[in-house]
Amino acid sequence: DPMKLPHLASFGHFVEYMKVEHKRRGGKKLNFNDETEMERRYEIYRENYLNAKKREMFEREKDKDWFRERYHPVDSVPFKAEVRQRRHELLAKFRLELESGKYDDLSYDQNEGSGSKNEDEVKKDEEGDFEQNEGAQGGEDAPNAADTPNDDLKGVHALFIRSIPPTVKRSQLIEACQKVEGFKYLVVGDPRPDRGNNRLGWAVFEDNVDIEEARNSLDKTQVAENYYIYCSLHHLIEPKPRFAPIEASLPSRLRHDKEQSFRLAEFLDSESGFSAEQQGVQSVQKRLDEVILLKMNSSAENGGEDADLPTVKKSLDLYIAYLRKVHNYDYYGGIESSSPEDFTRRSAVYLRRPLVAKPNEERIRRDWGDRLDLRVRFRLNPADQDILAKIGGKLLDKELDKFIDKDETFIAKESEGKFRCKECSKLFKGIEYVTKHVRSKHSELLKDCHQEVEFFNNFMGEQMKIDWSKRYEQPIPDDMMRAGPGAMNGMGGPMGMGMPLGMMNMPMMPPMMPPSGPMMNPMMMMQMMQGMMGGPMMGPMMGMSDAGDRGPVGRGRGRGRGRGGMGSRLGPPVGRRGG
C-alpha cells in the first residue's frame, strides 16, 4: 500500500497497486491507460501522503526548541522580532542600491544568445523541488543586473558553522557567539533529514570586525556535551539559474504575477512594521514611475495588444527583486527565509524562457500557476478555510468544538435533555448550546486550543523542501553521529561509497568472492541484492536510471525518470504538475 510505505511511491508503483486492488475488489471498469486520470489520482495520493508525513513530523518535533521558535504563536515572538529588525536593515540597503540605479536594467528573461539548455535540462529545472544545492555555481543565464546572493552579502562578515546537531539549542550557540567581540546575530537553518537532522549555521559580525580573529576565537568552542563549534569563513554562493515553466511567460500570467507580487510585497511590508516614511515597495513603484518606465515609454513602439508587456515585465522583475532582497522571499520558488545567509543557500534565480508564437499545450503546466497562487493566498491569509483544508491544516471552529466536548471538561450531563456548564453552572437544553456558551462567555479557557491550532497550521503552511521519495526521514541517533561514518553505515566503511541511507539497516552482505571460485559478476550481485531488498534494484545506487519505471500508461522518453526511486527527485509528470 503506497500510503504505508516509508517513502513516497513512484507513479508506476502507484498505478500497479491500483490495478491489483481494483481487480481484487471487483470495482467498476477503470481505464488505466488514461494518463490524465491516473495522474489526477496520483496527485490526490501525493497530497494526502505529504500531509500525513508533515503531521508525523509535527508530533515528533513540536516540543523541540527550534520548532517552537519557528512556528509557535507565542514562543516565536522574540525570533520574529529579530527577523523584523533585520528586514529594516535590508530595506535601508536596498533603497540605496535602488536610488543608485543598480536595478534599472534588471531582467529575469533568459538572455538572448546566452548558453542554452537541452530539453532534458529544462524539464529538470521545471520539475525541481526549488532547493538550491550547496556549492552550485551560477551560469551564463544569470539576470542582467547581478541579482545574485553574492551581492546580498557584500560587506557582511560571517562564519559558517558546520553540522549543528538537533539536540544543541540556538540559545547555547548565541551564548558562545556573544563572547566574541562584534557579534551581530546567529542564523540556524532547518534540520536536514539527509544529514541526520543536523543543521547549518552562520554567525554574522559587524563590518569592522576582524573576521579571522573572530574565527580563531569561536572555532572549537564547546557549547554542549560532546559538541564543539567548528567554523570557517563564509564563502558566498552564486545562484544556479533555473527555468520557470513556460506558463510564466504567458502575457496573462505576467500581468497576474505583477499585481500579485505587489500585493504580497505590501503585505510583507506591513508585517515587518515598515513606516510610511520608509516606503518599502512604494519606493520601487516611485522609481518605476519617475525613472525606469519613463525611459521605456519614450523609446517604445506603440501598437499591438501586448504592447504593455515590456513595462509589465519590468515592474514584475523589480517587485521580485524587492521580495528577494528585503524579505528573502523567492516569488517563483515559494521559499521564504529569515536571513540572507540561509536564503542564498536555498533559493535559485528563475528565468523566463522566450514565448514561442504557439506554445505546446502539453508543455503549459497550468497547475504550476495554481500552486504558486495557493502559496501566496495562504501567505496573505493564513486563516483561509479552503486553503487550510487543502494543505491538511486544522479548522479552528471544528477544533474548538472537539476541545469543549472532550472528556466532559466543560460540560456535565444532568439528565436527559439537560446539560450544565461546569464553569458557571448554567443549565442548557442541549450540548450545542453549552458549546456556544463556552465559546462566547469563557473564551479565555480556550486560549491553549487557539494556540495549538495556530501552531499546527503555521507548520502545515510552510513550504517544506524535503524529498519524501528518499528513505531518510528517520534521524540518525546522536551516538552514531558522534561515533563517526564507520559506525553510521554499519559496514566499517565511509559514507558516500554508494551506500544510501535507506540501506543502512540491511543485513550484512555475504562475501563477494566464494572461498574457491571466480569473483561474482555484476549481474549475480544485482540478483542477490534484489533478493535481499525484496524487489528490483533501480536508480543511481546501481549506476542505472529508473527511466523505465513508467507504469502501464506508456510514458514518453525520460518522463517517468526520478519518481520515487532511491535518490530520485520528488516530481510529478512533466507537462502536468510541478513546482
XYZ file of C-alpha atoms in Angstrom:
579
model
C 0.000 0.000 0.000
C 1.642 3.300 -1.077
C 0.231 5.080 1.998
C 2.041 2.633 4.291
C 5.458 2.967 2.664
C 8.218 4.906 4.477
C 8.738 6.957 1.299
C 6.644 8.465 -1.465
C 5.779 5.775 -4.014
C 6.666 6.284 -7.658
C 3.938 6.904 -10.200
C 4.483 3.417 -11.674
C 4.234 1.768 -8.247
C 1.006 3.664 -7.515
C -0.678 2.634 -10.771
C 0.364 -1.015 -10.413
C -1.034 -1.103 -6.871
C -4.293 0.429 -8.083
C -4.601 -2.243 -10.762
C -4.112 -5.054 -8.267
C -6.515 -3.571 -5.704
C -9.111 -2.730 -8.359
C -9.062 -6.292 -9.637
C -9.212 -7.747 -6.118
C -12.200 -5.639 -5.119
C -14.012 -6.080 -8.423
C -14.676 -2.355 -8.859
C -16.224 -0.670 -11.858
C -14.259 -0.555 -15.095
C -11.344 1.865 -14.958
C -9.104 2.802 -17.869
C -5.571 2.518 -16.520
C -4.198 3.773 -19.826
C -5.853 7.153 -19.271
C -2.761 9.064 -18.194
C -4.679 12.187 -17.161
C -6.954 10.239 -14.805
C -4.064 8.262 -13.335
C -2.086 11.430 -12.719
C -5.123 13.043 -11.062
C -5.421 10.097 -8.688
C -1.674 10.075 -8.081
C -1.784 13.769 -7.183
C -4.519 13.103 -4.605
C -2.400 10.306 -3.129
C 0.697 12.510 -3.148
C -1.018 15.384 -1.322
C -2.513 13.036 1.272
C 0.833 11.316 1.770
C 2.793 14.550 2.184
C 0.203 15.950 4.598
C 0.384 12.732 6.630
C 4.198 12.963 6.736
C 4.038 16.565 7.876
C 1.586 15.641 10.638
C 4.014 12.952 11.781
C 6.834 15.483 11.739
C 4.754 17.937 13.781
C 4.113 15.367 16.501
C 7.783 14.378 16.518
C 9.227 17.892 16.638
C 6.594 20.054 18.358
C 8.303 20.064 21.759
C 11.764 20.917 20.415
C 13.191 24.409 20.797
C 13.979 25.023 17.118
C 10.450 24.021 16.110
C 8.622 26.102 18.696
C 10.841 29.093 17.989
C 9.876 28.922 14.337
C 6.166 28.091 14.438
C 4.620 28.529 17.910
C 2.497 31.726 18.113
C 3.981 32.726 21.494
C 7.455 31.193 21.548
C 8.208 32.617 18.082
C 7.668 36.260 19.128
C 11.348 37.044 20.025
C 12.608 35.329 16.883
C 10.134 37.208 14.676
C 11.146 40.494 16.288
C 14.777 39.748 15.388
C 13.764 38.965 11.795
C 11.762 42.212 11.531
C 14.781 44.197 12.683
C 16.854 42.507 10.004
C 14.240 43.413 7.384
C 14.576 47.106 8.298
C 18.328 46.937 7.723
C 17.859 45.151 4.401
C 15.312 47.747 3.284
C 17.706 50.623 4.009
C 20.411 48.898 1.968
C 18.032 48.111 -0.897
C 16.785 51.696 -1.152
C 20.331 52.997 -1.507
C 21.008 50.486 -4.283
C 17.683 51.289 -5.959
C 18.356 55.032 -5.993
C 21.843 54.441 -7.395
C 20.276 52.779 -10.466
C 21.549 49.284 -9.735
C 18.241 47.647 -10.663
C 17.237 49.845 -13.599
C 18.317 47.223 -16.159
C 17.264 44.151 -14.189
C 15.543 41.409 -16.203
C 14.557 37.856 -15.379
C 14.120 36.938 -19.026
C 16.580 34.451 -20.463
C 19.315 36.398 -22.169
C 19.300 36.120 -25.920
C 22.422 34.406 -27.158
C 23.263 33.037 -23.727
C 24.140 29.419 -23.114
C 21.064 27.302 -23.788
C 19.973 24.063 -22.200
C 18.709 20.965 -23.869
C 15.151 19.730 -23.359
C 16.023 17.305 -20.563
C 17.797 20.043 -18.583
C 14.819 22.375 -18.981
C 12.460 19.636 -17.768
C 14.681 19.032 -14.757
C 14.635 22.743 -13.896
C 10.857 22.919 -14.212
C 10.291 19.838 -12.082
C 12.850 20.861 -9.457
C 11.966 20.896 -5.768
C 13.222 24.524 -5.659
C 16.049 23.869 -3.198
C 19.420 25.048 -4.377
C 22.218 22.510 -3.986
C 25.016 23.851 -1.871
C 28.010 24.943 -3.820
C 26.100 25.239 -7.093
C 27.568 27.883 -9.330
C 25.901 30.471 -11.482
C 25.897 30.273 -15.244
C 25.645 32.430 -18.305
C 21.879 32.867 -17.890
C 22.183 34.860 -14.655
C 19.994 38.019 -14.522
C 21.229 41.133 -16.248
C 21.585 43.277 -13.126
C 23.521 40.981 -10.839
C 20.567 39.890 -8.697
C 22.662 37.265 -7.025
C 23.237 36.263 -3.403
C 26.859 37.329 -3.821
C 25.692 40.941 -3.881
C 23.345 40.370 -0.933
C 26.302 39.688 1.367
C 28.951 42.138 0.217
C 30.445 43.769 3.284
C 28.929 41.197 5.656
C 31.409 39.276 7.783
C 30.070 35.826 8.618
C 31.349 32.481 9.837
C 29.854 29.248 8.573
C 29.098 26.705 11.325
C 29.021 23.130 10.134
C 26.767 20.330 11.340
C 24.766 21.559 14.335
C 23.007 18.564 15.950
C 19.268 18.886 16.649
C 19.955 18.494 20.387
C 22.001 21.724 20.540
C 19.855 24.746 21.378
C 20.063 28.004 19.497
C 20.408 29.844 22.810
C 23.549 27.811 23.592
C 25.120 28.845 20.289
C 24.204 32.509 20.793
C 25.744 32.462 24.275
C 29.016 31.190 22.812
C 28.981 33.684 19.921
C 28.286 36.671 22.198
C 31.651 36.117 23.843
C 33.283 37.188 20.563
C 33.504 40.956 20.162
C 31.367 42.406 17.379
C 28.864 39.540 17.192
C 25.674 40.682 15.449
C 23.271 37.762 15.035
C 23.070 33.998 14.538
C 21.266 32.152 11.776
C 20.401 28.468 12.144
C 18.931 26.555 9.204
C 16.246 23.887 9.296
C 17.126 20.282 10.197
C 18.186 18.256 7.151
C 16.923 14.663 7.048
C 19.684 13.708 4.635
C 22.244 14.734 7.288
C 20.772 13.081 10.368
C 18.618 16.197 11.047
C 21.761 18.264 11.575
C 21.595 21.955 10.742
C 23.826 24.599 9.194
C 24.562 27.898 10.903
C 26.024 31.331 10.284
C 27.446 33.702 12.893
C 27.299 37.231 11.470
C 29.517 40.036 12.800
C 29.746 43.798 12.435
C 31.546 45.102 9.352
C 34.533 46.437 11.279
C 35.319 43.082 12.942
C 38.486 41.194 12.066
C 36.767 38.047 10.825
C 39.890 35.916 11.038
C 40.314 36.833 14.682
C 36.626 36.104 15.280
C 37.018 32.669 13.708
C 40.029 31.855 15.861
C 38.055 32.866 18.969
C 34.911 30.887 18.105
C 36.344 27.791 16.455
C 36.435 24.632 18.633
C 34.358 26.257 21.376
C 32.411 23.700 23.412
C 28.718 24.591 23.755
C 27.217 21.258 24.830
C 28.260 17.790 25.885
C 30.131 16.145 23.020
C 29.588 19.127 20.723
C 32.135 21.752 19.710
C 31.647 24.571 17.211
C 33.673 24.091 14.041
C 33.503 27.121 11.800
C 35.109 28.543 8.693
C 34.928 31.767 6.733
C 31.590 32.087 4.987
C 32.056 31.697 1.237
C 29.318 33.248 -0.870
C 27.279 31.000 -3.145
C 26.336 32.102 -6.615
C 22.775 31.117 -7.505
C 22.313 28.491 -10.137
C 19.762 29.843 -12.624
C 16.766 27.684 -13.415
C 13.982 27.966 -15.930
C 10.447 28.656 -14.779
C 7.725 26.731 -16.666
C 6.695 28.273 -19.952
C 3.449 29.422 -18.328
C 5.423 32.112 -16.501
C 5.972 33.783 -19.906
C 2.306 33.909 -20.937
C 1.022 37.507 -21.153
C -1.942 36.780 -18.874
C 0.347 35.170 -16.289
C 2.809 38.081 -16.396
C 0.060 40.608 -15.723
C -1.336 38.478 -12.924
C 2.078 37.983 -11.309
C 2.790 41.701 -11.469
C -0.327 42.537 -9.440
C 0.049 39.586 -7.086
C 3.723 40.179 -6.309
C 2.950 43.827 -5.496
C 0.149 42.819 -3.078
C 2.466 40.292 -1.437
C 5.212 42.909 -1.040
C 2.746 45.343 0.563
C 1.579 42.645 2.982
C 5.127 41.693 3.996
C 5.986 45.380 4.439
C 3.078 45.739 6.845
C 4.049 42.549 8.675
C 7.605 43.867 9.067
C 6.354 47.144 10.520
C 7.674 49.456 7.787
C 6.537 53.036 8.327
C 5.133 55.355 5.672
C 8.446 57.252 5.667
C 10.372 54.062 4.898
C 8.039 53.492 1.899
C 9.011 49.874 1.322
C 7.694 48.603 -2.009
C 6.348 52.098 -2.684
C 9.955 53.163 -3.230
C 10.118 50.607 -6.050
C 6.906 51.975 -7.569
C 8.272 55.500 -7.316
C 11.480 54.532 -9.135
C 9.441 52.809 -11.841
C 7.126 55.774 -12.378
C 9.718 58.542 -12.220
C 12.722 56.968 -13.955
C 12.578 53.459 -15.423
C 9.198 53.391 -17.152
C 9.626 56.951 -18.456
C 12.749 55.861 -20.320
C 10.995 52.784 -21.680
C 7.897 54.692 -22.831
C 9.976 57.257 -24.654
C 11.682 54.573 -26.734
C 8.785 52.108 -27.073
C 6.939 51.466 -30.308
C 3.161 51.742 -29.946
C 0.711 49.160 -31.239
C -0.352 45.577 -30.624
C -2.487 44.060 -27.910
C 0.614 43.133 -25.891
C 2.316 46.481 -26.218
C 2.306 46.827 -22.436
C 4.321 43.634 -21.833
C 7.772 45.286 -21.611
C 6.584 47.610 -18.831
C 4.685 44.756 -17.140
C 7.840 42.620 -17.113
C 9.978 45.466 -15.833
C 7.586 46.156 -12.943
C 7.275 42.449 -12.115
C 11.037 41.948 -12.131
C 11.634 44.822 -9.715
C 8.929 43.516 -7.375
C 10.553 40.068 -7.472
C 13.949 41.612 -6.738
C 12.443 43.588 -3.851
C 10.916 40.438 -2.354
C 14.249 38.641 -2.638
C 16.453 41.414 -1.288
C 14.302 42.782 1.523
C 12.031 39.915 2.578
C 14.175 36.946 1.466
C 11.167 35.589 -0.436
C 11.528 33.714 -3.726
C 8.324 34.510 -5.633
C 8.541 31.730 -8.228
C 10.126 29.135 -5.941
C 7.986 29.763 -2.863
C 10.966 29.777 -0.481
C 10.925 32.239 2.403
C 13.827 32.539 4.792
C 14.661 34.505 7.918
C 18.047 35.750 6.699
C 20.063 36.439 3.540
C 22.613 33.777 4.546
C 20.106 30.919 4.558
C 18.144 32.336 1.608
C 21.154 32.376 -0.695
C 21.776 28.701 0.010
C 18.195 27.576 -0.536
C 16.958 29.727 -3.386
C 17.633 29.815 -7.101
C 17.147 32.530 -9.705
C 14.272 31.641 -12.026
C 14.430 32.814 -15.615
C 11.547 33.094 -18.068
C 12.117 31.489 -21.434
C 11.042 33.245 -24.644
C 7.427 32.519 -25.520
C 7.020 30.973 -28.962
C 4.095 32.003 -31.139
C 2.072 28.869 -30.345
C 3.399 27.153 -27.215
C 2.803 23.430 -26.966
C -0.238 22.939 -24.738
C 1.377 19.801 -23.300
C 4.235 21.943 -22.032
C 1.955 24.506 -20.323
C 1.609 23.442 -16.717
C -1.363 25.466 -15.556
C -1.355 23.776 -12.184
C 2.095 25.322 -11.598
C 0.413 28.713 -11.528
C -2.348 27.346 -9.301
C 0.244 26.170 -6.794
C 2.065 29.496 -6.873
C -1.222 31.346 -6.301
C -2.167 28.978 -3.476
C 1.134 29.704 -1.691
C 0.627 33.448 -1.995
C -3.027 33.277 -0.948
C -2.107 31.362 2.180
C 0.695 33.790 2.972
C -1.715 36.698 2.639
C -4.476 34.990 4.625
C -3.294 32.120 6.849
C -6.840 31.644 8.194
C -8.370 30.871 4.777
C -10.541 27.810 5.474
C -10.416 26.440 1.924
C -6.613 26.556 1.808
C -6.280 25.094 5.292
C -8.400 22.125 4.247
C -6.287 21.596 1.130
C -2.939 21.675 2.948
C -4.152 19.389 5.737
C -4.495 22.135 8.335
C -6.952 22.269 11.232
C -10.189 24.304 11.136
C -10.495 26.407 14.282
C -14.272 26.077 14.788
C -14.152 22.315 14.460
C -11.184 22.002 16.812
C -12.801 24.272 19.412
C -15.957 22.155 19.405
C -13.891 18.997 19.864
C -11.889 20.621 22.655
C -15.031 21.711 24.534
C -16.814 18.370 24.152
C -13.926 16.077 25.064
C -13.731 14.361 28.480
C -16.610 16.471 29.875
C -14.071 19.197 30.702
C -16.637 21.975 30.295
C -19.986 20.149 30.068
C -21.810 17.968 32.600
C -24.916 15.985 31.679
C -27.510 16.388 34.444
C -30.261 14.272 32.878
C -31.860 13.623 29.517
C -32.016 16.954 27.724
C -30.248 18.886 30.498
C -26.595 19.925 30.268
C -24.698 22.205 32.627
C -21.688 24.474 32.045
C -19.162 23.352 34.640
C -17.542 26.774 34.684
C -20.574 28.888 35.699
C -23.205 26.183 36.433
C -25.728 27.481 33.881
C -28.185 24.861 32.607
C -28.925 24.269 28.899
C -31.221 22.026 26.858
C -28.537 20.655 24.502
C -24.774 20.195 24.149
C -24.625 22.560 21.198
C -25.978 25.411 23.366
C -23.372 24.785 26.072
C -20.643 24.712 23.427
C -21.782 28.051 22.003
C -21.997 29.485 25.543
C -18.440 28.403 26.435
C -17.020 29.867 23.229
C -18.683 33.246 23.777
C -18.575 33.624 27.579
C -15.481 31.637 28.593
C -13.169 32.220 25.630
C -10.172 32.672 27.956
C -10.393 28.937 28.726
C -9.880 28.144 25.064
C -6.603 30.010 24.728
C -4.498 26.840 24.659
C -6.661 25.336 21.926
C -6.366 28.511 19.835
C -2.584 28.422 20.170
C -2.324 24.720 19.337
C -4.386 25.138 16.150
C -2.346 28.170 15.068
C 0.875 26.333 15.922
C -0.122 23.354 13.769
C -1.348 25.479 10.850
C 1.803 27.628 10.873
C 3.826 24.489 10.268
C 1.484 22.894 7.726
C 1.578 26.072 5.655
C 5.392 26.029 5.488
C 6.849 25.119 2.097
C 8.906 22.123 3.237
C 11.833 21.282 0.966
C 12.093 17.641 1.913
C 12.107 14.992 -0.790
C 9.918 12.321 0.796
C 10.698 9.936 -2.069
C 14.040 9.352 -0.335
C 14.289 6.895 2.521
C 15.963 9.032 5.115
C 13.172 10.538 7.184
C 14.249 8.727 10.371
C 17.011 10.755 12.090
C 20.319 9.076 12.795
C 20.867 8.606 16.567
C 23.215 11.145 18.128
C 25.564 8.483 19.459
C 26.023 7.099 15.946
C 26.664 10.600 14.609
C 29.413 11.068 17.202
C 30.841 7.605 16.545
C 31.735 8.589 13.012
C 30.920 7.398 9.491
C 32.161 3.863 10.030
C 29.529 3.298 12.714
C 26.833 5.084 10.694
C 26.873 2.759 7.735
C 27.263 -0.374 9.844
C 29.898 -1.747 7.484
C 33.100 -0.212 8.799
C 33.494 1.984 5.754
C 32.800 5.605 4.898
C 29.515 7.025 3.740
C 29.404 8.308 0.192
C 30.574 4.985 -1.267
C 27.263 4.252 -2.964
C 25.507 3.314 0.300
C 22.170 5.172 0.536
C 20.728 5.804 3.979
C 17.808 3.539 3.135
C 20.226 0.569 3.077
C 21.816 1.187 6.476
C 19.726 -1.444 8.187
C 20.188 -4.114 5.534
C 21.744 -7.384 6.663
C 25.442 -7.747 6.065
C 26.206 -8.808 2.529
C 27.897 -12.167 2.060
C 31.411 -12.147 0.661
C 31.632 -11.096 -2.968
C 34.105 -13.902 -3.655
C 33.492 -17.500 -2.546
C 36.411 -19.298 -0.826
C 37.228 -21.016 -4.097
C 35.836 -19.730 -7.332
C 35.658 -16.655 -9.549
C 34.562 -13.237 -8.343
C 30.820 -12.661 -8.532
C 29.872 -10.835 -11.724
C 27.714 -7.672 -11.627
C 24.513 -9.464 -12.702
C 24.862 -12.077 -9.947
C 25.479 -9.292 -7.447
C 22.373 -7.416 -8.613
C 20.202 -10.529 -8.338
C 21.493 -11.211 -4.855
C 20.724 -7.641 -3.706
C 17.275 -7.836 -5.273
C 16.538 -10.838 -3.106
C 17.825 -9.078 -0.009
C 15.665 -5.975 -0.612
C 12.567 -7.827 -1.780
C 12.327 -6.196 -5.181
C 14.182 -4.992 -8.275
C 17.007 -2.551 -7.848
C 16.664 0.800 -9.579
C 18.194 4.203 -9.663
C 21.632 5.701 -9.170
C 22.602 3.205 -6.454
C 23.345 0.651 -9.191
C 24.553 3.238 -11.668
C 21.312 2.786 -13.580
C 18.465 5.111 -14.479
C 14.965 4.205 -13.418
C 13.558 5.843 -16.536
C 11.954 2.555 -17.457
C 9.711 2.638 -14.379
C 6.936 4.387 -16.202
C 3.997 2.228 -15.262
C 1.405 0.912 -17.713
C 0.479 4.218 -19.267
C 3.231 4.431 -21.894
C 5.148 7.491 -20.752
C 7.465 9.256 -23.159
C 11.240 9.202 -23.107
C 12.534 10.238 -19.708
C 9.141 11.330 -18.407
C 8.980 8.734 -15.685
C 12.535 9.339 -14.561
C 13.135 10.196 -10.949
C 9.808 9.037 -9.460
C 10.440 7.707 -6.019
C 13.455 5.530 -6.812
C 16.294 5.660 -4.316
C 17.964 9.034 -4.545
C 15.464 10.285 -7.126
C 13.768 13.652 -7.119
C 10.236 14.245 -5.996
C 8.340 15.380 -9.032
C 5.110 14.871 -10.915
C 4.969 14.136 -14.637
C 6.303 16.836 -16.922
C 3.582 18.850 -18.576
C 1.029 18.095 -15.840
C 2.136 19.325 -12.465
C 5.128 20.568 -10.600
C 6.724 23.264 -8.569
